[in-house]
Amino acid sequence: MSITRRAFMKTAALTAAAAALPARSWGRVLGANDRLNIGVIGTGGMGTVHVNGFMKMAGAENIAVTRVCDVYRKRLNNAVRIIGGSEGSGSIEYERVLDDKDVNAVLIATPDHWHTKIAIEAMQAGKDVYVEKPLSLTIEQAIACREAVKKTGRVLQVGPQGTSEGRWWKAREAIGAGRIGKVVWSQASYCRNSREGQFNWRIDPEAGPSGTGDNYIDWDRWLGHEHGLAAKIPYNADHFFRFRKYWAYNGGVATDLMYHRLAPLLIAITGANGEYPSRVVAAGGQYIEKDGRDIPDSFMLMIDYPSEHTIVLVSVMTNDVPLPDVIRGQYGTMEPAGSGWSFKEQGVWAPEFRKANADYVKVARVKNDKGEERDDPPAGRASFEMEARDSRGHVENWLDAIRGKAKPNCNIDLGCSTMVAIKLGVESYRQQKMMKWDAKAERAVS
Ligand SMILES: NC(=O)c1ccc[n+]([C@@H]2O[C@H](COP(=O)([O-])OP(=O)(O)OC[C@H]3O[C@@H](n4cnc5c(N)ncnc54)[C@H](O)[C@@H]3O)[C@@H](O)[C@H]2O)c1
């Protein structure tokens, strides 16, 4: 069989490209046209959203969900149904997913206390990972996961999907180009209100460790007490169905909601890897939602950074009026507008703002009634908007990263530095102390 010149050139080019890469990347290059098999671990609320999302994009993205896993049989069976899988494609034990050599990548959507244990073991088993936000329950887990990414060289995406919005990368470009001068402080929030109490989601009364058939929950595996992930306690439906209310499994609104806001802000202000904080202080309290939960319903954080700026985050569950996103620089201020940002100058720094933004701000010399010349717009009034380009979704970005076509938008450094600030905030609230980050020892100091 003769091979055409074209086919030969293509093969030769591929071989040369592969040879230029470290050995572990070969599989990715050579398999670039192959289907990616994905396992989803934790098919509750968010995991099911992901399974459905994968099914919708399966053809276009050349992927398949070949395994699902959950410790609650009803949710597991539901996921097996969605993927049209055989009985063997679902398991209560996540180890079955990691043992499957045909699974290329896993998405982890368990409660937070399990995230990094499964993520690390998955990478050690040679799989790429999408781990839902927040990265972890503890700082030690986050750092262990970061080290595992570096050691194994696997692709890992952390789940705050806002980091894949083009807006934030556009903001990075603008701030990097000096359009608003040095960033001094920024704010963001995530606020809600409810009649039933935040996170008091539906409980299946029949479900539990003594339930049969669909109602069975492997409670020991959910707690993970055998691995030191949480304390061993008798089955508690509120803990299972409403884990966000309890410190044992997460950090409440800080890890559930603020994490979504902080990660993209860090991209804008400091870049793709984020920045570790220098000190963090929290305020707030349980002002209304006093139903035996651990977490506050009003939570405010102030985070100082070594590159000398402060981020203020607010998450209130009893009034949904937000604090809008604002990034303040010495020369100007940025706020979301359309798909991108609006920029407004600070009057006293008008010359610097106008110089940095000469491509957007057009200044004319005009005469007033008395015939005196002045700038139009006058100092303090210049503003403009900048659109951002549409970008691929967060999951699609992960798939691109696995195929070597992109970098994960929430890489492990961003995921870990976001986690450290958020967790210091939780500890500040719980210990009623200001928390500092010892960057050398990589540990919290109160
Ligand atoms: N990115 C987002 O917008 C977003 C939205 C919602 C939730 N999340 C994140 O997703 C995660 C899950 O949240 P949720 O609301 O879907 O919770 P959930 O309780 O509905 O689902 C979690 C599932 O994991 C299962 N599970 C627990 N331990 C397991 C184990 N060891 N092995 C296999 N399965 C296990 C549980 O049985 C449960 O069905 C959380 O970390 C949360 O922060 C992200």
Short mmCIF file of C-alpha atoms and ligand atoms in Angstrom, two decimals, residues 41-47 69-72 75 92 94 109-112 114-115 118 132-134 159 161 201 221-222 240 243-244 256 260, ligand 1:
data_model
loop_
_atom_site.label_atom_id
_atom_site.label_comp_id
_atom_site.label_asym_id
_atom_site.label_seq_id
_atom_site.Cartn_x
_atom_site.Cartn_y
_atom_site.Cartn_z
CA ILE A 41 -17.84 10.71 40.92
CA GLY A 42 -20.65 12.13 43.07
CA THR A 43 -23.86 12.33 41.04
CA GLY A 44 -25.99 14.48 43.34
CA GLY A 45 -27.14 17.97 42.36
CA MET A 46 -24.06 19.30 40.58
CA GLY A 47 -22.74 15.94 39.42
CA CYS A 69 -20.31 6.71 41.06
CA ASP A 70 -22.34 7.75 44.10
CA VAL A 71 -22.77 6.40 47.61
CA TYR A 72 -26.56 7.02 47.43
CA ARG A 75 -28.65 9.04 42.60
CA ILE A 92 -20.73 3.02 45.06
CA TYR A 94 -15.02 5.48 43.50
CA ALA A 109 -18.65 16.51 42.50
CA THR A 110 -18.80 14.99 45.97
CA PRO A 111 -19.09 17.21 49.06
CA ASP A 112 -15.89 19.17 49.70
CA TRP A 114 -13.73 14.22 49.69
CA HIS A 115 -12.48 16.41 46.84
CA ILE A 118 -10.20 11.40 45.14
CA GLU A 132 -15.72 21.00 41.74
CA LYS A 133 -15.13 24.11 43.79
CA PRO A 134 -14.01 24.66 46.47
CA GLY A 159 -14.73 24.17 39.23
CA GLN A 161 -16.98 28.29 36.09
CA TRP A 201 -33.01 21.69 50.61
CA ARG A 221 -18.28 6.21 52.72
CA TRP A 222 -20.09 9.55 52.65
CA PHE A 240 -26.27 14.32 54.18
CA PHE A 243 -23.94 19.53 54.17
CA ARG A 244 -23.30 23.22 53.44
CA ASP A 256 -19.84 27.55 48.48
CA HIS A 260 -16.88 31.67 42.85
N1 LIG B 1 -19.81 25.06 40.26
C1 LIG B 1 -21.01 25.23 40.75
O1 LIG B 1 -21.76 26.12 40.37
C2 LIG B 1 -21.51 24.27 41.79
C3 LIG B 1 -22.88 24.21 42.08
C4 LIG B 1 -23.31 23.29 43.04
C5 LIG B 1 -22.39 22.49 43.72
N2 LIG B 1 -21.07 22.60 43.42
C6 LIG B 1 -20.10 21.78 44.16
O2 LIG B 1 -20.33 20.41 43.87
C7 LIG B 1 -20.12 19.63 45.02
C8 LIG B 1 -21.36 18.80 45.30
O3 LIG B 1 -22.43 19.64 45.62
P1 LIG B 1 -23.94 19.19 45.41
O4 LIG B 1 -24.82 20.31 45.68
O5 LIG B 1 -24.05 18.49 44.11
O6 LIG B 1 -24.07 18.12 46.61
P2 LIG B 1 -24.96 16.82 46.65
O7 LIG B 1 -25.02 16.40 48.06
O8 LIG B 1 -26.22 17.05 45.91
O9 LIG B 1 -24.11 15.78 45.78
C9 LIG B 1 -22.93 15.20 46.25
C10 LIG B 1 -23.01 13.70 45.97
O10 LIG B 1 -21.77 13.09 46.28
C11 LIG B 1 -22.05 11.82 46.83
N3 LIG B 1 -20.88 11.35 47.57
C12 LIG B 1 -20.46 11.70 48.81
N4 LIG B 1 -19.32 11.07 49.12
C13 LIG B 1 -19.01 10.28 48.05
C14 LIG B 1 -17.95 9.38 47.77
N5 LIG B 1 -16.98 9.15 48.64
N6 LIG B 1 -17.96 8.75 46.59
C15 LIG B 1 -18.95 8.95 45.69
N7 LIG B 1 -19.98 9.79 45.90
C16 LIG B 1 -20.00 10.45 47.08
C17 LIG B 1 -23.29 12.03 47.68
O11 LIG B 1 -23.98 10.85 47.93
C18 LIG B 1 -24.07 13.02 46.84
O12 LIG B 1 -25.03 12.40 46.01
C19 LIG B 1 -19.77 20.58 46.16
O13 LIG B 1 -18.40 20.59 46.37
C20 LIG B 1 -20.25 21.92 45.66
O14 LIG B 1 -19.49 22.99 46.15
C21 LIG B 1 -20.62 23.46 42.47
#
